Amino acid sequence: MNIGHEMSLLEKLDISRNFLNGSIPPSMSRMASFSFLHLSSNHLSGALPTNWQALQGLTVIDLSCNNLSGRIPSSMWLSPSLIWLKLRNNDLYGKLSSTLQKCTGLFALDLGGDKFFGAIPNLITFQISTINPACAIL
């Protein structure tokens, strides 16, 4: 199924806890109306797609408790509407990009259980009320 083509008007998707496997399809970037993506507690694997900048209305991303690996693409931080990002308990790693500072509406960030290192970029300009880097290497 080409989810980006067949469901291009979909606004919210919550298919958490469904034993899904495989990778997140890059075609999801064609879902211009997308605002809510909740794919937690599945068996998704592979790298995160790199084309998040196309999802300008995306406010909530929860990809926690999967087997996703690699670095967070800097395009993930380019969504001006993003307020909630939960990536905990995957196999993500690397230094947090300074591009994170462009997500000025970010309210909650949960990276616990992953392998990030270095300083968390200056969050003074954020409205952030919840940050959970627990279990991460900072």
PDB file of C-alpha atoms in Angstrom:
ATOM      1  CA  MET A   1       0.000   0.000   0.000  1.00  0.00           C
ATOM      2  CA  ASN A   2       1.292   3.449  -0.906  1.00  0.00           C
ATOM      3  CA  ILE A   3      -0.040   5.191   2.196  1.00  0.00           C
ATOM      4  CA  GLY A   4       0.998   8.671   1.071  1.00  0.00           C
ATOM      5  CA  HIS A   5      -0.887   8.353  -2.200  1.00  0.00           C
ATOM      6  CA  GLU A   6      -3.951   6.408  -1.072  1.00  0.00           C
ATOM      7  CA  MET A   7      -4.508   8.305   2.177  1.00  0.00           C
ATOM      8  CA  SER A   8      -3.212  11.764   1.295  1.00  0.00           C
ATOM      9  CA  LEU A   9      -6.028  13.553   3.186  1.00  0.00           C
ATOM     10  CA  LEU A  10      -5.557  11.609   6.426  1.00  0.00           C
ATOM     11  CA  GLU A  11      -5.033  13.931   9.406  1.00  0.00           C
ATOM     12  CA  LYS A  12      -4.500  11.561  12.334  1.00  0.00           C
ATOM     13  CA  LEU A  13      -3.003   8.099  12.455  1.00  0.00           C
ATOM     14  CA  ASP A  14      -2.781   6.046  15.645  1.00  0.00           C
ATOM     15  CA  ILE A  15      -1.831   2.446  15.007  1.00  0.00           C
ATOM     16  CA  SER A  16       0.187   1.908  18.139  1.00  0.00           C
ATOM     17  CA  ARG A  17       0.416  -1.536  19.756  1.00  0.00           C
ATOM     18  CA  ASN A  18      -0.415  -3.440  16.568  1.00  0.00           C
ATOM     19  CA  PHE A  19       2.693  -5.605  16.120  1.00  0.00           C
ATOM     20  CA  LEU A  20       3.534  -3.777  12.881  1.00  0.00           C
ATOM     21  CA  ASN A  21       6.951  -4.521  11.430  1.00  0.00           C
ATOM     22  CA  GLY A  22       9.068  -3.124   8.638  1.00  0.00           C
ATOM     23  CA  SER A  23      10.126   0.456   8.097  1.00  0.00           C
ATOM     24  CA  ILE A  24       8.193   3.718   8.096  1.00  0.00           C
ATOM     25  CA  PRO A  25       7.260   4.338   4.448  1.00  0.00           C
ATOM     26  CA  PRO A  26       8.833   7.471   2.920  1.00  0.00           C
ATOM     27  CA  SER A  27       5.538   8.038   1.067  1.00  0.00           C
ATOM     28  CA  MET A  28       4.066   9.345   4.334  1.00  0.00           C
ATOM     29  CA  SER A  29       5.674  12.684   3.467  1.00  0.00           C
ATOM     30  CA  ARG A  30       2.951  13.158   0.826  1.00  0.00           C
ATOM     31  CA  MET A  31       0.290  13.399   3.533  1.00  0.00           C
ATOM     32  CA  ALA A  32       0.007  17.188   3.560  1.00  0.00           C
ATOM     33  CA  SER A  33      -2.939  17.211   6.018  1.00  0.00           C
ATOM     34  CA  PHE A  34      -1.133  15.045   8.559  1.00  0.00           C
ATOM     35  CA  SER A  35      -1.099  16.440  12.120  1.00  0.00           C
ATOM     36  CA  PHE A  36      -0.826  13.395  14.431  1.00  0.00           C
ATOM     37  CA  LEU A  37       1.380  10.318  13.996  1.00  0.00           C
ATOM     38  CA  HIS A  38       1.317   7.665  16.722  1.00  0.00           C
ATOM     39  CA  LEU A  39       3.154   4.437  15.821  1.00  0.00           C
ATOM     40  CA  SER A  40       4.505   3.496  19.246  1.00  0.00           C
ATOM     41  CA  SER A  41       4.923  -0.003  20.663  1.00  0.00           C
ATOM     42  CA  ASN A  42       5.206  -1.863  17.375  1.00  0.00           C
ATOM     43  CA  HIS A  43       8.169  -3.645  15.801  1.00  0.00           C
ATOM     44  CA  LEU A  44       9.111  -0.959  13.290  1.00  0.00           C
ATOM     45  CA  SER A  45      12.770  -0.985  12.297  1.00  0.00           C
ATOM     46  CA  GLY A  46      15.267   0.781  10.094  1.00  0.00           C
ATOM     47  CA  ALA A  47      16.186   4.416   9.827  1.00  0.00           C
ATOM     48  CA  LEU A  48      13.754   7.278  10.242  1.00  0.00           C
ATOM     49  CA  PRO A  49      12.608   8.742   6.905  1.00  0.00           C
ATOM     50  CA  THR A  50      14.498  11.883   5.915  1.00  0.00           C
ATOM     51  CA  ASN A  51      11.666  13.917   4.394  1.00  0.00           C
ATOM     52  CA  TRP A  52       9.854  15.284   7.470  1.00  0.00           C
ATOM     53  CA  GLN A  53      10.017  18.892   6.230  1.00  0.00           C
ATOM     54  CA  ALA A  54       7.108  18.149   3.860  1.00  0.00           C
ATOM     55  CA  LEU A  55       4.812  17.573   6.869  1.00  0.00           C
ATOM     56  CA  GLN A  56       4.446  21.203   7.922  1.00  0.00           C
ATOM     57  CA  GLY A  57       1.233  20.639   9.919  1.00  0.00           C
ATOM     58  CA  LEU A  58       2.557  17.720  11.956  1.00  0.00           C
ATOM     59  CA  THR A  59       2.133  18.507  15.668  1.00  0.00           C
ATOM     60  CA  VAL A  60       2.569  15.118  17.382  1.00  0.00           C
ATOM     61  CA  ILE A  61       5.068  12.365  16.579  1.00  0.00           C
ATOM     62  CA  ASP A  62       5.242   9.293  18.813  1.00  0.00           C
ATOM     63  CA  LEU A  63       7.534   6.577  17.472  1.00  0.00           C
ATOM     64  CA  SER A  64       8.569   5.274  20.888  1.00  0.00           C
ATOM     65  CA  CYS A  65       9.146   1.623  21.787  1.00  0.00           C
ATOM     66  CA  ASN A  66      10.103   0.308  18.358  1.00  0.00           C
ATOM     67  CA  ASN A  67      13.387  -0.880  16.846  1.00  0.00           C
ATOM     68  CA  LEU A  68      14.172   2.250  14.851  1.00  0.00           C
ATOM     69  CA  SER A  69      17.871   2.911  14.385  1.00  0.00           C
ATOM     70  CA  GLY A  70      20.283   5.576  13.244  1.00  0.00           C
ATOM     71  CA  ARG A  71      20.289   9.315  13.705  1.00  0.00           C
ATOM     72  CA  ILE A  72      17.374  11.713  13.924  1.00  0.00           C
ATOM     73  CA  PRO A  73      17.208  13.442  10.530  1.00  0.00           C
ATOM     74  CA  SER A  74      17.627  17.207  10.840  1.00  0.00           C
ATOM     75  CA  SER A  75      14.462  17.602   8.726  1.00  0.00           C
ATOM     76  CA  MET A  76      12.459  16.304  11.704  1.00  0.00           C
ATOM     77  CA  TRP A  77      13.215  19.559  13.533  1.00  0.00           C
ATOM     78  CA  LEU A  78      12.014  21.735  10.631  1.00  0.00           C
ATOM     79  CA  SER A  79       8.282  21.356  11.244  1.00  0.00           C
ATOM     80  CA  PRO A  80       7.104  24.674  12.710  1.00  0.00           C
ATOM     81  CA  SER A  81       3.988  23.015  14.165  1.00  0.00           C
ATOM     82  CA  LEU A  82       5.756  20.244  16.102  1.00  0.00           C
ATOM     83  CA  ILE A  83       4.816  20.346  19.799  1.00  0.00           C
ATOM     84  CA  TRP A  84       5.312  16.730  20.938  1.00  0.00           C
ATOM     85  CA  LEU A  85       8.154  14.405  19.959  1.00  0.00           C
ATOM     86  CA  LYS A  86       8.526  11.017  21.620  1.00  0.00           C
ATOM     87  CA  LEU A  87      11.291   8.730  20.321  1.00  0.00           C
ATOM     88  CA  ARG A  88      12.181   6.850  23.508  1.00  0.00           C
ATOM     89  CA  ASN A  89      13.245   3.198  23.623  1.00  0.00           C
ATOM     90  CA  ASN A  90      14.550   2.738  20.099  1.00  0.00           C
ATOM     91  CA  ASP A  91      18.129   2.342  18.922  1.00  0.00           C
ATOM     92  CA  LEU A  92      18.592   5.962  17.890  1.00  0.00           C
ATOM     93  CA  TYR A  93      21.950   7.609  18.524  1.00  0.00           C
ATOM     94  CA  GLY A  94      24.141  10.591  17.809  1.00  0.00           C
ATOM     95  CA  LYS A  95      24.518  14.195  18.756  1.00  0.00           C
ATOM     96  CA  LEU A  96      21.338  16.266  18.887  1.00  0.00           C
ATOM     97  CA  SER A  97      21.315  18.702  15.993  1.00  0.00           C
ATOM     98  CA  SER A  98      21.401  22.420  16.646  1.00  0.00           C
ATOM     99  CA  THR A  99      18.498  22.481  14.162  1.00  0.00           C
ATOM    100  CA  LEU A 100      16.395  21.462  17.193  1.00  0.00           C
ATOM    101  CA  GLN A 101      16.370  25.165  18.086  1.00  0.00           C
ATOM    102  CA  LYS A 102      14.104  25.820  15.088  1.00  0.00           C
ATOM    103  CA  CYS A 103      11.295  23.852  16.779  1.00  0.00           C
ATOM    104  CA  THR A 104      10.260  26.800  18.923  1.00  0.00           C
ATOM    105  CA  GLY A 105       6.776  25.424  19.624  1.00  0.00           C
ATOM    106  CA  LEU A 106       8.124  22.163  21.048  1.00  0.00           C
ATOM    107  CA  PHE A 107       6.335  21.386  24.313  1.00  0.00           C
ATOM    108  CA  ALA A 108       7.471  17.830  25.098  1.00  0.00           C
ATOM    109  CA  LEU A 109      10.590  15.906  24.075  1.00  0.00           C
ATOM    110  CA  ASP A 110      11.223  12.309  25.183  1.00  0.00           C
ATOM    111  CA  LEU A 111      14.462  10.647  24.082  1.00  0.00           C
ATOM    112  CA  GLY A 112      14.913   8.244  27.005  1.00  0.00           C
ATOM    113  CA  GLY A 113      16.416   4.851  26.325  1.00  0.00           C
ATOM    114  CA  ASP A 114      18.262   5.948  23.191  1.00  0.00           C
ATOM    115  CA  LYS A 115      21.969   6.708  22.768  1.00  0.00           C
ATOM    116  CA  PHE A 116      22.355  10.440  22.314  1.00  0.00           C
ATOM    117  CA  PHE A 117      25.434  12.341  23.411  1.00  0.00           C
ATOM    118  CA  GLY A 118      26.621  15.892  23.778  1.00  0.00           C
ATOM    119  CA  ALA A 119      24.822  18.928  25.085  1.00  0.00           C
ATOM    120  CA  ILE A 120      21.129  19.468  24.582  1.00  0.00           C
ATOM    121  CA  PRO A 121      20.840  22.565  22.365  1.00  0.00           C
ATOM    122  CA  ASN A 122      19.789  25.744  24.144  1.00  0.00           C
ATOM    123  CA  LEU A 123      16.094  25.325  24.911  1.00  0.00           C
ATOM    124  CA  ILE A 124      15.566  28.751  26.481  1.00  0.00           C
ATOM    125  CA  THR A 125      13.471  29.858  23.488  1.00  0.00           C
ATOM    126  CA  PHE A 126      11.147  26.875  23.851  1.00  0.00           C
ATOM    127  CA  GLN A 127       7.855  26.523  25.668  1.00  0.00           C
ATOM    128  CA  ILE A 128       9.108  23.105  26.674  1.00  0.00           C
ATOM    129  CA  SER A 129       7.646  21.776  29.894  1.00  0.00           C
ATOM    130  CA  THR A 130       8.643  18.127  29.588  1.00  0.00           C
ATOM    131  CA  ILE A 131      12.023  16.798  28.614  1.00  0.00           C
ATOM    132  CA  ASN A 132      13.025  13.258  29.370  1.00  0.00           C
ATOM    133  CA  PRO A 133      16.572  12.375  28.373  1.00  0.00           C
ATOM    134  CA  ALA A 134      16.600   9.557  30.968  1.00  0.00           C
ATOM    135  CA  CYS A 135      18.811   6.635  30.058  1.00  0.00           C
ATOM    136  CA  ALA A 136      20.349   8.652  27.256  1.00  0.00           C
ATOM    137  CA  ILE A 137      24.033   9.424  27.223  1.00  0.00           C
ATOM    138  CA  LEU A 138      24.237  13.205  27.428  1.00  0.00           C
TER     139      LEU A 138
END
